[in-house]
Structures are given as structure tokens and as C-alpha cells.
Amino acid sequence: MASDDIALLAEALSKTHVGYGELSYKGQGLKLDNTESVKELVREIEEYQGLRALRLEGNTVGVEAAQAIAKALECKDQLQSCHWSDMFTGRLRSEIPTALRSLGSALMTAGARLRELDLSDNAFGPDGVKGIETLLKSSACHSLQELRLNNCGMGIGGGKILAAALTECHEQSSALGAPLKLKVFIAGRNRLENEGATALALAFQLMGSLEEVHMPQNGINHAGVTALATAMQHNPHLRILNLNDNTFTKRGALAMAQALRHLRTVQVINFGDCLVRSEGAIALAAVLREGLPTLKELNLSFGEITEAAALVLAQAVQDKPHMEKLDLNGNCLGEEGCEALKETMDNMDRADILASLSDDEGEPDEEEEDEEEEEEDEENGKEMKENGVKDKRDSPVKPEPTCHPEILSFLSSPTAETLLKLGGNRTGLIQQHVDVSDSDKVADAFLRISSLYSDDHEVKKAVLETIDNLLKKAFSGSSLQTYSFLSTLLVMLGLLKGEGKVKKVQVLPGHLLVLEHAVQQDYFPQDHASLLDTFVARHGKALKSCSHARDSLKSTLERRISPEC
């Protein structure tokens, strides 16, 4: 070892923090290539009694040096924390697994019981995960509480290896009566994609102990997000969920909203740059209304959320006493929308929690929206074909086993005559056929039935009675379910840009007049009326073909949400 290198190591050792069981060489920039280069470092480790934490981050360790350090660790049975991030800068990728195996083997030989393992920023790829696979499966990790693998380039293959190792660790530790209870998992910027995320989701679901999950920038779309959402439901103590810069779209956002309904301890949600969009934002607003009692931060920035949906979100955080930050920057509010959002927050005396809106993208152009819808249709169609799924729009509605033929006939081609012919039991028969847990079906049935509204007393009565009974049942579910119904209805009425198979209909006066009737009923909650009012007030031009009915609906909504007016 060159004399200048020895001098550098001596200087680094003089700065080493020794105390409280921790030995730290953090950020010393040491180039440790061989046994000679770590001679003094090894001596420090060997002489340290009761070593509990070893910090090697910010140095670069070669295979021979790692083997020498490992030898010193073989008798350190009290070691609990390994802070080994950014430890292989400039090393060949093929060297890293060997170095990791040596260090891991030493921990197993020592009989250590790890609580923290940090290997972030090492860019070791799938082979690097293989280098720690045996360690993760061993009893040394039965006690692991924090696993940090940020920016390691694991890829799909590495994600699957990691998931299998965690699963085996949990199974073996459970067999011994002390199951693995991982609390913190960090694996951002790893190109896990759907397959890697789905494999890890199964491991998360099995453990059920997670409190923090950070998986930003992993190329995960709705399929992987849905798998993670299912897993999160099985982790009741979750406090922080960071999936920034993945791609939710409507399906992923709805799945995640469904999961969040079951979680009572979540404090921080970061879904920024995740294409949550307006339908997803509305779903999350529903969850805010009925759950998430301890939420402090919500990041939905850069999600293509429009003004009305942002206002619905803002209204939903009004009664969140612990809320400290709402980030809606970089969305599509427009200048007036930004001002309306600021005014809404100010009126609720919550202006202090709203983050900057300086990067707002402006209101979406209608032509751009139409082009995006066409592209999404093509993409959805392609995806369904690849997965062997038929598009529901191309297939005739199949009757359910208990469906009466006359109900099927009526809903396929509704007329006032056929509605009346169904007789006094029409509401019960229609309820049997329409699955109220499916927002698309409820919205479709609502529009089909309400299209028959007329001044004829008998027809009007039949329509309103049928709608009342249908919506009473639909609104007996969760807020997420009913907000999803309203979201779908808004898409079909042209008041909200939607995704997937739901399409706009030709709006008829009956649609709006029956909706006006519904919002006045006891089963229709005030916050739902407020949601409708927000969209009708801002996108009323979409209903210009029924301007009289639209204006009447607007007036009724305003009275409903502000009785004193």
C-alpha cells in the first residue's frame, strides 16, 4: 500500500466516530482494494467490543478488501446495522456479488441478528441481489426491520429474486415462532416494472408488517400498482407510501383508493407524477372523506388533474386536522383554476397547507383531449387483445342466470311503454339485474331509465320511483363506491374526461331533471351534491343542448349545498 494511501486511511480513522456501538467510515472516499489497504480498518473492527453498527458508505471496496473486512466481522455477533450504500463506486459489476457474498457469509457465521441493511446506490443489478440472496434467507435476517435498496438497478429479475428471498425468510422465521417483521422497505429507481412489483407485493402481503414503503421511479403501471394496493391492505400499520413517478391511470388509482380505505395509520402519501388524473383524484377524495384520519401529507402533483377534480380534493381535506401539506402542483388547473383552488383553501382556513402551484400545466386543450382519448382507446384495445380479454363494447350483454328476459330487453332498448309493462315490481326486478357495486352499470342504468322522463304523470312517477330505489341501494355502500358512480356519470355526461370503455352519451333533458330530483333526496349526501355542483358549475357548456334543465339543476345544487341561499 502506498504511503500516501496509508496516510489517508490514518486520517480517516482519526475522524472515525466510535461510540454507542457504531463504527463509522462514512463518506471518507477511501479506495480499499486489497488486504493491505484495510489493515488498520480491520484492526479497528476487531478491537471494537460490542459493535452494533458499521458504516462503510461513501467508500469503494474491492473483493479482496471485502474478504478481509468479512473475516473481521465473523466474531461480531452483536452487529445489527450495516450501512453499506455507495460502497462499490468504480468497481466491476462482476466483482460486487463476490464481495457481498463474503460479507453476508461473515454475518451468518457470526450469528448476527440484523435490524438494518442498507445497500442503496450500488448499481449491482440482478447479480447483486443474488449476492445477498443467501444472507436474506438466513437467520441473520429473521430480525430485519429496515431494508434499503434504492437505486440498485435490480430490474425485474432482481425484484423476483428479492421477493423469493424475503418470502423464504418469513416462512423459516415463522416456523421458529418469530416471523420476519420488516417495517421499512426502500427500493426506488430499480426498474422493477410490473413483474418485479407484483412478486414483491406477494411478499409484502405475507409479512403484513410494513410501516414505510418507498418504490418511486420503477416503471410500474396499473397492473403492478393494483398488486401493491392489494398487498398494502394487509399491512395495517402502514404510515408512509411513496410510489412517485410510476403510472397509475384510472385503474391503478381506483385500486389504491380501495386499499387506502382499510388503512387507518397512513400519514404520508406520495403519488406525484403518477398520472392519477381526475377520475383517480375523485376516488382518493372519497377515501379522504371517510378515512385516513391521521393523514399529514398528500402529494398528487403532475398527475393531469383538472380544476374541478382538484377542488373536490381540496374540499375533502377540510376536516383532516393533522393535514400539513397538499401538493397539487404541475396539474392542469389553468390560471383561473389555480386562483379558485387557492380561494377554496383560504375559505376553509387551510391555505397554509397548499403547496406552490408555480408549475401548473394550464387547462388541457379540447383537441388534445380528443387525441389522447383516441390513443388511450387504441392502447386499451391492444392491451386487452394481448391479455385475451374481449372489449365489452363489442359483445352483446349476456343475461345473468336470474335475469328476467323482459328486464334485459328493457335495459337494452328502454321505452316508456316497456317500463310501465314491468308493473309494480319493476324496481325490484331492475335492482336484481344491476350490480350496484359496479359504478359503470349503475351509471348506465341511471341514464337509460332517466332518458324516459316525461311530463306524463304515470311515466314520470315510474321513472323517479325506479331511480330512487336504484340509487338508495347504490348509495348504501362506501363513499368510494358512490363517488365512483358519480365520476362515471360525469364522464358519460361529458363533464369529465374519462379513461377506458366509458363513453359520452347524448345528453337529454330527462337525464338532468331526474338527477335534479335525486340530489334533493335524503339518500343523496351533501358532499356528493357538492361534487356535482363543482363540475356542473365549471363545465356546464357541455350541457348546452339542455340549457333549461342544466340551469334548473345548477340552482337546485346551489340550494342543496348552501341552504341559506
Coordinates of C-alpha atoms in Angstrom, one line a residue:
M1 CA 0.0 0.0 0.0
A2 CA 1.4 3.4 -1.0
S3 CA 2.5 5.7 1.9
D4 CA 0.0 8.4 0.8
D5 CA -2.8 5.9 0.9
I6 CA -1.8 4.8 4.4
A7 CA -1.8 8.5 5.4
L8 CA -5.3 8.9 4.0
L9 CA -6.5 5.9 5.9
A10 CA -4.9 7.0 9.1
E11 CA -6.5 10.4 8.7
A12 CA -9.9 8.8 8.1
L13 CA -9.5 6.6 11.1
S14 CA -8.8 9.6 13.2
K15 CA -12.2 11.0 12.1
T16 CA -14.0 7.7 12.7
H17 CA -16.9 8.1 15.0
V18 CA -16.7 5.5 17.7
G19 CA -19.4 5.3 20.3
Y20 CA -22.9 3.9 21.1
G21 CA -21.8 0.7 19.4
E22 CA -21.2 2.4 16.0
L23 CA -18.0 2.4 13.9
S24 CA -18.3 4.8 11.0
Y25 CA -16.1 5.4 7.9
K26 CA -18.9 7.3 6.2
G27 CA -18.0 9.5 3.3
Q28 CA -14.3 9.1 3.7
G29 CA -13.8 8.4 0.0
L30 CA -11.4 5.5 0.7
K31 CA -10.2 3.3 -2.1
L32 CA -9.9 -0.1 -0.5
D33 CA -8.6 -2.6 -3.0
N34 CA -6.7 -5.3 -1.0
T35 CA -5.9 -6.7 2.4
E36 CA -3.1 -4.2 3.0
S37 CA -5.4 -1.3 2.3
V38 CA -7.8 -2.3 5.0
K39 CA -5.3 -3.4 7.6
E40 CA -6.0 -0.6 10.0
L41 CA -9.7 -0.6 9.4
V42 CA -9.8 -4.4 10.1
R43 CA -7.9 -3.8 13.3
E44 CA -10.4 -1.2 14.4
I45 CA -13.3 -3.6 13.8
E46 CA -11.6 -6.5 15.6
E47 CA -10.8 -4.4 18.7
Y48 CA -14.3 -2.8 18.9
Q49 CA -16.2 -4.6 21.6
G50 CA -19.9 -4.6 21.3
L51 CA -20.0 -3.5 17.7
R52 CA -23.6 -2.8 16.7
A53 CA -23.4 -0.7 13.6
L54 CA -20.8 -0.5 10.8
R55 CA -20.9 2.4 8.3
L56 CA -18.9 1.9 5.2
E57 CA -20.9 4.1 2.8
G58 CA -19.2 6.6 0.5
N59 CA -16.0 4.4 0.1
T60 CA -15.1 1.9 -2.6
V61 CA -14.4 -1.7 -1.6
G62 CA -12.8 -4.3 -3.8
V63 CA -13.2 -8.1 -3.5
E64 CA -10.0 -8.7 -1.5
A65 CA -10.7 -5.8 0.8
A66 CA -14.3 -7.1 1.4
Q67 CA -13.0 -10.5 2.2
A68 CA -10.6 -9.1 4.8
I69 CA -13.4 -7.0 6.4
A70 CA -15.6 -10.0 6.4
K71 CA -13.0 -12.0 8.3
A72 CA -13.0 -9.4 11.0
L73 CA -16.8 -9.5 11.2
E74 CA -17.0 -13.2 11.8
C75 CA -16.9 -12.7 15.6
K76 CA -19.2 -9.7 15.7
D77 CA -22.4 -11.4 16.9
Q78 CA -23.9 -8.1 18.2
L79 CA -23.9 -6.4 14.8
Q80 CA -27.3 -5.1 14.0
S81 CA -26.9 -2.3 11.4
C82 CA -25.0 -2.5 8.1
H83 CA -24.9 0.9 6.4
W84 CA -23.2 -0.1 3.1
S85 CA -24.6 2.2 0.5
D86 CA -22.5 3.7 -2.3
M87 CA -19.7 1.2 -1.5
F88 CA -18.6 -0.1 -4.9
T89 CA -18.0 3.1 -7.0
G90 CA -15.7 2.3 -9.9
R91 CA -15.8 -1.5 -9.3
L92 CA -16.6 -4.0 -12.0
R93 CA -20.2 -5.2 -11.8
S94 CA -18.9 -8.8 -11.7
E95 CA -16.9 -8.0 -8.5
I96 CA -19.8 -6.8 -6.4
P97 CA -21.7 -10.1 -5.9
T98 CA -18.5 -11.8 -4.7
A99 CA -17.8 -9.0 -2.2
L100 CA -21.4 -9.1 -1.0
R101 CA -21.3 -12.9 -0.5
S102 CA -18.2 -12.6 1.6
L103 CA -19.7 -10.0 3.8
G104 CA -23.0 -11.8 4.1
S105 CA -21.3 -15.1 4.9
A106 CA -19.4 -13.4 7.7
L107 CA -22.6 -12.1 9.3
M108 CA -24.1 -15.6 9.2
T109 CA -21.0 -17.1 10.7
A110 CA -21.1 -14.5 13.5
G111 CA -24.7 -15.3 14.3
A112 CA -25.6 -11.7 13.9
R113 CA -29.2 -10.6 14.1
L114 CA -29.6 -7.6 11.7
R115 CA -32.1 -4.9 12.1
E116 CA -31.0 -2.6 9.3
L117 CA -29.4 -3.4 5.9
D118 CA -28.7 -0.5 3.5
L119 CA -27.1 -1.3 0.1
S120 CA -28.6 1.7 -1.8
D121 CA -26.7 3.4 -4.6
N122 CA -24.6 0.4 -5.5
A123 CA -26.0 -0.3 -9.0
F124 CA -25.3 -4.0 -8.7
G125 CA -28.2 -5.3 -10.9
P126 CA -29.8 -8.7 -10.6
D127 CA -26.5 -10.4 -9.9
G128 CA -26.0 -8.2 -6.9
V129 CA -29.3 -9.4 -5.5
K130 CA -28.0 -12.9 -5.9
G131 CA -25.0 -11.8 -3.9
I132 CA -27.3 -11.1 -0.8
E133 CA -29.9 -13.8 -1.5
T134 CA -28.4 -16.3 0.9
L135 CA -28.0 -13.7 3.6
L136 CA -31.6 -12.6 3.2
K137 CA -32.8 -16.2 3.6
S138 CA -30.7 -16.8 6.7
S139 CA -31.5 -16.4 10.4
A140 CA -29.3 -13.3 10.3
C141 CA -32.2 -11.5 8.7
H142 CA -35.1 -13.0 10.7
S143 CA -34.9 -9.9 12.8
L144 CA -34.6 -7.5 9.9
Q145 CA -36.7 -4.3 10.2
E146 CA -35.3 -2.0 7.6
L147 CA -34.2 -2.9 4.1
R148 CA -32.9 -0.2 1.8
L149 CA -32.0 -1.0 -1.8
N150 CA -32.6 2.3 -3.5
N151 CA -31.0 2.9 -7.0
C152 CA -29.5 -0.6 -7.3
G153 CA -30.7 -1.4 -10.9
M154 CA -32.3 -4.7 -9.7
G155 CA -34.6 -5.0 -12.7
I156 CA -37.5 -7.5 -12.9
G157 CA -35.2 -10.4 -12.3
G158 CA -33.6 -8.9 -9.2
G159 CA -37.1 -8.0 -7.9
K160 CA -38.2 -11.6 -8.2
I161 CA -35.1 -12.9 -6.5
L162 CA -35.5 -10.5 -3.7
A163 CA -39.2 -11.3 -3.3
A164 CA -38.5 -15.1 -3.1
A165 CA -35.7 -14.5 -0.6
L166 CA -38.0 -12.4 1.7
T167 CA -40.7 -15.0 1.4
E168 CA -38.4 -17.8 2.4
C169 CA -37.0 -15.7 5.3
H170 CA -40.6 -15.1 6.5
E171 CA -41.5 -18.8 6.2
Q172 CA -38.4 -20.0 8.0
S173 CA -38.7 -17.4 10.8
S174 CA -42.4 -18.1 11.2
A175 CA -41.6 -21.8 11.6
L176 CA -39.4 -20.8 14.6
G177 CA -42.1 -18.8 16.1
A178 CA -40.7 -15.3 15.4
P179 CA -41.8 -14.3 11.9
L180 CA -39.9 -11.6 9.9
K181 CA -41.5 -8.2 10.6
L182 CA -40.0 -5.9 8.1
K183 CA -41.1 -2.3 8.8
V184 CA -39.2 -0.2 6.2
F185 CA -38.7 -1.2 2.5
I186 CA -37.0 1.2 0.1
A187 CA -36.4 0.3 -3.5
G188 CA -36.7 3.3 -5.7
R189 CA -35.2 3.6 -9.2
N190 CA -34.8 -0.1 -9.8
R191 CA -36.7 -0.8 -13.0
L192 CA -38.9 -3.3 -11.2
E193 CA -41.8 -2.8 -13.6
N194 CA -45.0 -4.8 -13.2
E195 CA -43.5 -8.3 -12.8
G196 CA -41.0 -7.3 -10.1
A197 CA -43.5 -5.2 -8.2
T198 CA -46.1 -8.0 -8.3
A199 CA -43.6 -10.5 -7.0
L200 CA -42.7 -8.2 -4.1
A201 CA -46.3 -7.4 -3.4
L202 CA -46.9 -11.1 -2.6
A203 CA -44.0 -11.0 -0.1
F204 CA -45.4 -7.8 1.4
Q205 CA -48.8 -9.3 1.8
L206 CA -47.3 -12.3 3.5
M207 CA -45.4 -10.2 6.0
G208 CA -48.1 -7.7 6.8
S209 CA -45.7 -5.6 9.0
L210 CA -44.7 -2.8 6.7
E211 CA -44.8 0.8 8.0
E212 CA -42.9 2.5 5.2
V213 CA -42.8 1.6 1.5
H214 CA -40.8 3.7 -0.9
M215 CA -40.8 2.5 -4.6
P216 CA -40.6 5.6 -6.8
Q217 CA -39.4 5.5 -10.4
N218 CA -39.8 1.8 -11.1
G219 CA -41.8 1.8 -14.4
I220 CA -44.8 0.3 -12.7
N221 CA -48.2 0.7 -14.3
H222 CA -51.7 -0.1 -13.2
A223 CA -51.2 -3.9 -13.1
G224 CA -48.3 -3.6 -10.7
V225 CA -49.9 -0.8 -8.8
T226 CA -53.0 -3.0 -8.3
A227 CA -50.9 -5.8 -6.9
L228 CA -49.2 -3.4 -4.5
A229 CA -52.6 -2.0 -3.5
T230 CA -53.8 -5.5 -2.5
A231 CA -50.7 -6.1 -0.5
M232 CA -51.0 -2.7 1.3
Q233 CA -54.4 -3.7 2.6
H234 CA -52.6 -6.5 4.6
N235 CA -50.2 -4.0 6.2
P236 CA -52.4 -2.2 8.7
H237 CA -49.6 -0.2 10.4
L238 CA -48.5 1.5 7.1
R239 CA -47.6 5.1 7.7
I240 CA -45.7 6.2 4.5
L241 CA -46.5 5.1 1.0
N242 CA -44.3 6.6 -1.8
L243 CA -44.9 5.4 -5.3
N244 CA -43.8 8.7 -7.0
D245 CA -43.2 8.6 -10.8
N246 CA -45.0 5.4 -11.7
T247 CA -48.1 5.2 -13.8
F248 CA -51.4 4.6 -12.1
T249 CA -54.1 5.8 -14.5
K250 CA -57.7 5.2 -13.5
R251 CA -57.4 1.5 -12.8
G252 CA -54.4 1.8 -10.6
A253 CA -55.8 4.8 -8.7
L254 CA -59.1 3.1 -8.0
A255 CA -57.3 0.0 -6.7
M256 CA -55.1 2.1 -4.5
A257 CA -58.1 4.1 -3.2
Q258 CA -59.8 0.9 -2.3
A259 CA -56.7 -0.2 -0.4
L260 CA -56.4 3.1 1.5
R261 CA -60.0 2.7 2.8
H262 CA -58.7 0.0 5.1
L263 CA -55.7 1.8 6.4
R264 CA -56.0 4.0 9.5
T265 CA -52.5 5.0 10.3
V266 CA -51.2 6.4 7.0
Q267 CA -49.5 9.8 7.4
V268 CA -47.8 10.4 4.1
I269 CA -49.0 9.5 0.6
N270 CA -46.8 10.4 -2.4
F271 CA -48.4 9.7 -5.7
G272 CA -46.8 12.6 -7.5
D273 CA -46.1 12.2 -11.2
C274 CA -48.2 9.1 -11.3
L275 CA -50.9 10.0 -13.8
V276 CA -53.6 9.7 -11.2
R277 CA -55.8 12.0 -13.4
S278 CA -59.2 13.4 -12.4
E279 CA -61.1 10.2 -12.0
G280 CA -58.4 8.9 -9.7
A281 CA -58.3 12.2 -7.8
I282 CA -62.1 11.9 -7.2
A283 CA -61.7 8.3 -5.9
L284 CA -59.0 9.5 -3.5
A285 CA -61.2 12.4 -2.4
A286 CA -63.8 9.8 -1.5
V287 CA -61.3 8.0 0.7
L288 CA -60.3 11.3 2.4
R289 CA -64.0 11.8 3.2
E290 CA -64.4 8.5 5.0
G291 CA -61.0 7.5 6.2
L292 CA -57.3 8.3 6.5
P293 CA -57.8 10.0 9.9
T294 CA -54.0 10.6 10.6
L295 CA -53.0 11.9 7.1
K296 CA -50.4 14.7 7.2
E297 CA -49.2 14.9 3.6
L298 CA -50.8 14.2 0.2
N299 CA -48.7 14.6 -3.0
L300 CA -50.7 14.4 -6.2
S301 CA -48.5 16.7 -8.3
F302 CA -48.0 16.3 -12.0
G303 CA -51.0 14.0 -12.4
E304 CA -53.0 15.6 -15.2
I305 CA -55.7 16.6 -12.6
T306 CA -58.1 19.3 -13.8
E307 CA -59.6 22.2 -11.9
A308 CA -62.9 20.7 -10.8
A309 CA -61.3 17.4 -9.5
A310 CA -58.7 19.5 -7.7
L311 CA -61.4 21.4 -5.9
V312 CA -63.2 18.2 -4.9
L313 CA -59.9 17.1 -3.4
A314 CA -59.5 20.4 -1.6
Q315 CA -63.0 20.1 -0.1
A316 CA -62.2 16.6 1.1
V317 CA -59.2 17.7 3.2
Q318 CA -61.2 20.3 5.1
D319 CA -61.8 18.0 8.1
K320 CA -58.3 16.5 8.3
P321 CA -56.9 18.0 11.5
H322 CA -53.4 16.6 11.0
M323 CA -53.0 17.7 7.4
E324 CA -49.8 19.7 6.8
K325 CA -49.3 19.6 3.1
L326 CA -51.5 19.2 0.0
D327 CA -49.4 19.2 -3.2
L328 CA -51.3 19.7 -6.5
N329 CA -48.5 21.5 -8.4
G330 CA -47.9 20.7 -12.0
N331 CA -51.5 19.6 -12.8
C332 CA -53.9 21.1 -15.4
L333 CA -55.8 23.7 -13.5
G334 CA -55.2 26.8 -15.6
E335 CA -54.7 30.3 -14.2
E336 CA -58.3 30.7 -13.1
G337 CA -58.3 27.2 -11.6
C338 CA -55.2 27.9 -9.5
E339 CA -56.9 31.0 -8.2
A340 CA -60.1 29.1 -7.5
L341 CA -58.2 26.4 -5.6
K342 CA -56.3 29.0 -3.5
E343 CA -59.6 30.7 -2.7
T344 CA -61.2 27.4 -1.7
M345 CA -58.4 26.6 0.6
D346 CA -58.4 30.1 2.0
N347 CA -62.2 30.0 2.7
M348 CA -61.6 26.7 4.6
D349 CA -58.8 28.4 6.6
R350 CA -56.4 25.8 5.2
A351 CA -54.4 28.0 2.8
D352 CA -51.2 27.3 4.7
I353 CA -51.2 23.6 3.7
L354 CA -51.4 24.1 -0.1
A355 CA -48.1 23.8 -1.8
S356 CA -46.9 26.1 -4.6
L357 CA -48.8 25.9 -7.9
S358 CA -46.0 27.5 -9.9
D359 CA -45.5 24.7 -12.3
D360 CA -49.2 24.3 -13.3
E361 CA -49.6 22.9 -16.9
G362 CA -52.6 25.0 -17.8
E363 CA -56.0 23.9 -18.8
P364 CA -56.0 21.0 -21.3
D365 CA -56.8 21.8 -24.9
E366 CA -60.0 20.1 -26.1
E367 CA -58.4 18.9 -29.3
E368 CA -55.5 17.4 -27.3
E369 CA -58.0 15.7 -25.0
D370 CA -59.8 14.1 -28.0
E371 CA -56.5 12.9 -29.4
E372 CA -55.5 11.4 -26.1
E373 CA -58.8 9.6 -25.7
E374 CA -58.3 8.0 -29.2
E375 CA -54.8 7.0 -28.2
E376 CA -56.0 5.5 -24.9
D377 CA -58.7 3.6 -26.7
E378 CA -56.2 2.1 -29.1
E379 CA -53.8 1.3 -26.2
N380 CA -56.6 -0.3 -24.1
G381 CA -57.7 -2.4 -27.0
K382 CA -54.2 -3.6 -27.7
E383 CA -53.7 -4.4 -24.1
M384 CA -56.9 -6.4 -23.9
K385 CA -56.1 -8.4 -27.0
E386 CA -52.6 -9.2 -25.6
N387 CA -54.3 -10.4 -22.4
G388 CA -57.0 -12.3 -24.3
V389 CA -59.8 -10.0 -23.0
K390 CA -62.7 -9.0 -25.2
D391 CA -63.9 -5.5 -25.3
K392 CA -67.3 -5.3 -23.6
R393 CA -68.4 -2.7 -26.2
D394 CA -68.0 -5.3 -28.9
S395 CA -70.0 -8.0 -27.2
P396 CA -73.8 -8.2 -26.6
V397 CA -74.9 -8.1 -23.0
K398 CA -75.3 -11.6 -21.7
P399 CA -78.2 -12.3 -19.3
E400 CA -77.4 -13.3 -15.8
P401 CA -78.8 -16.6 -14.6
T402 CA -81.5 -15.0 -12.6
C403 CA -82.3 -12.2 -15.0
H404 CA -85.8 -11.9 -16.4
P405 CA -85.8 -11.6 -20.2
E406 CA -88.1 -8.6 -20.1
I407 CA -85.6 -6.7 -17.8
L408 CA -82.8 -7.5 -20.2
S409 CA -84.9 -6.4 -23.1
F410 CA -85.9 -3.2 -21.4
L411 CA -82.4 -2.2 -20.4
S412 CA -81.1 -2.9 -23.9
S413 CA -83.7 -0.7 -25.6
P414 CA -85.7 1.2 -22.9
T415 CA -89.0 2.7 -23.7
A416 CA -91.7 4.2 -21.6
E417 CA -94.1 1.5 -22.7
T418 CA -91.9 -1.4 -21.6
L419 CA -91.1 0.3 -18.3
L420 CA -94.8 0.5 -17.5
K421 CA -95.3 -3.0 -18.6
L422 CA -92.9 -4.2 -16.0
G423 CA -95.6 -3.4 -13.4
G424 CA -95.3 -2.6 -9.8
N425 CA -92.4 -4.9 -9.2
R426 CA -90.2 -3.1 -11.8
T427 CA -87.9 -1.5 -9.2
G428 CA -87.1 -4.9 -7.5
L429 CA -86.6 -6.6 -10.9
I430 CA -84.2 -3.9 -12.1
Q431 CA -82.3 -3.9 -8.8
Q432 CA -81.8 -7.7 -9.2
H433 CA -80.2 -7.1 -12.6
V434 CA -78.0 -4.1 -11.9
D435 CA -74.9 -4.8 -9.7
V436 CA -74.7 -1.6 -7.6
S437 CA -71.1 -2.3 -6.7
D438 CA -70.2 -1.7 -10.4
S439 CA -70.2 2.1 -11.0
D440 CA -70.3 1.7 -14.8
K441 CA -73.5 -0.5 -14.6
V442 CA -75.3 1.9 -12.2
A443 CA -74.4 5.0 -14.3
D444 CA -75.5 3.2 -17.4
A445 CA -78.8 2.1 -15.9
F446 CA -79.4 5.6 -14.5
L447 CA -79.0 7.2 -17.9
R448 CA -81.1 4.6 -19.7
I449 CA -84.0 4.9 -17.3
S450 CA -83.9 8.7 -16.8
S451 CA -83.9 9.2 -20.6
L452 CA -87.6 8.2 -20.4
Y453 CA -88.6 11.0 -18.2
S454 CA -91.6 13.0 -19.5
D455 CA -94.5 15.1 -18.4
D456 CA -96.8 12.1 -18.5
H457 CA -97.7 11.6 -14.8
E458 CA -97.5 7.8 -14.9
V459 CA -94.2 7.6 -16.8
K460 CA -92.6 10.3 -14.6
K461 CA -93.7 8.5 -11.4
A462 CA -92.4 5.2 -12.7
V463 CA -89.0 6.7 -13.7
L464 CA -88.5 8.6 -10.4
E465 CA -89.5 5.6 -8.2
T466 CA -87.2 3.3 -10.1
I467 CA -84.3 5.7 -9.9
D468 CA -84.9 6.4 -6.2
N469 CA -84.8 2.7 -5.4
L470 CA -81.8 2.0 -7.5
L471 CA -79.8 4.9 -6.0
K472 CA -80.9 4.2 -2.4
K473 CA -79.2 0.8 -2.8
A474 CA -76.2 2.2 -4.6
F475 CA -75.7 4.9 -2.0
S476 CA -75.8 2.5 0.9
G477 CA -72.3 1.5 0.0
S478 CA -69.0 3.2 0.7
S479 CA -68.2 6.8 -0.3
L480 CA -65.6 5.3 -2.7
Q481 CA -68.3 3.3 -4.5
T482 CA -70.7 6.2 -4.8
Y483 CA -68.0 8.7 -5.8
S484 CA -67.0 6.2 -8.5
F485 CA -70.6 6.2 -9.7
L486 CA -70.7 10.0 -9.9
S487 CA -67.3 10.1 -11.6
T488 CA -68.6 7.6 -14.3
L489 CA -71.8 9.6 -14.6
L490 CA -69.8 12.8 -15.1
V491 CA -67.8 11.1 -17.9
M492 CA -70.9 9.9 -19.6
L493 CA -72.5 13.3 -19.5
G494 CA -69.3 14.9 -20.9
L495 CA -68.5 16.8 -17.8
L496 CA -65.2 14.9 -17.1
K497 CA -62.6 13.4 -19.3
G498 CA -62.5 9.7 -18.7
E499 CA -60.4 6.6 -19.4
G500 CA -61.3 3.2 -20.7
K501 CA -64.5 1.9 -22.1
V502 CA -66.9 4.5 -20.6
K503 CA -68.1 6.9 -23.4
K504 CA -70.2 10.1 -23.6
V505 CA -73.9 9.8 -24.3
Q506 CA -76.2 12.3 -26.0
V507 CA -77.4 14.3 -23.0
L508 CA -81.2 14.6 -22.8
P509 CA -83.2 16.9 -20.5
G510 CA -84.5 13.9 -18.6
H511 CA -81.0 12.9 -17.5
L512 CA -80.6 16.3 -15.8
L513 CA -84.1 16.6 -14.5
V514 CA -84.0 13.2 -12.8
L515 CA -80.6 14.0 -11.4
E516 CA -82.1 17.2 -10.0
H517 CA -84.7 15.1 -8.3
A518 CA -82.2 12.7 -6.9
V519 CA -79.9 15.3 -5.3
Q520 CA -82.9 16.6 -3.3
Q521 CA -83.5 13.2 -1.7
D522 CA -82.3 12.1 1.8
Y523 CA -80.2 9.3 0.3
F524 CA -78.0 11.7 -1.6
P525 CA -75.3 13.1 0.7
Q526 CA -74.5 16.8 0.7
D527 CA -70.8 16.3 -0.2
H528 CA -71.9 14.3 -3.3
A529 CA -74.1 17.2 -4.3
S530 CA -71.1 19.5 -3.8
L531 CA -69.0 17.3 -6.1
L532 CA -71.7 17.5 -8.8
D533 CA -72.1 21.3 -8.3
T534 CA -68.3 21.7 -8.8
F535 CA -68.4 20.0 -12.2
V536 CA -71.7 21.5 -13.4
A537 CA -70.6 25.0 -12.5
R538 CA -67.3 24.7 -14.4
H539 CA -68.2 22.5 -17.3
G540 CA -71.8 23.5 -17.9
K541 CA -71.2 24.3 -21.5
A542 CA -71.0 20.5 -22.2
L543 CA -74.8 20.6 -21.3
K544 CA -75.7 23.5 -23.6
S545 CA -78.1 21.3 -25.6
C546 CA -80.3 21.1 -22.4
S547 CA -79.7 24.6 -21.1
H548 CA -83.0 24.9 -19.3
A549 CA -82.6 21.6 -17.4
R550 CA -79.0 22.4 -16.8
D551 CA -79.8 25.7 -15.2
S552 CA -82.5 24.2 -13.1
L553 CA -80.1 21.5 -11.9
K554 CA -77.4 24.2 -11.0
S555 CA -79.9 26.2 -9.0
T556 CA -81.0 23.1 -7.1
L557 CA -77.4 22.1 -6.4
E558 CA -76.6 25.5 -5.1
R559 CA -79.6 25.5 -2.7
R560 CA -78.7 22.0 -1.6
I561 CA -75.1 22.8 -0.6
S562 CA -75.9 26.3 0.7
P563 CA -79.4 26.1 2.3
E564 CA -79.3 29.7 3.4
C565 CA -79.1 30.9 -0.3

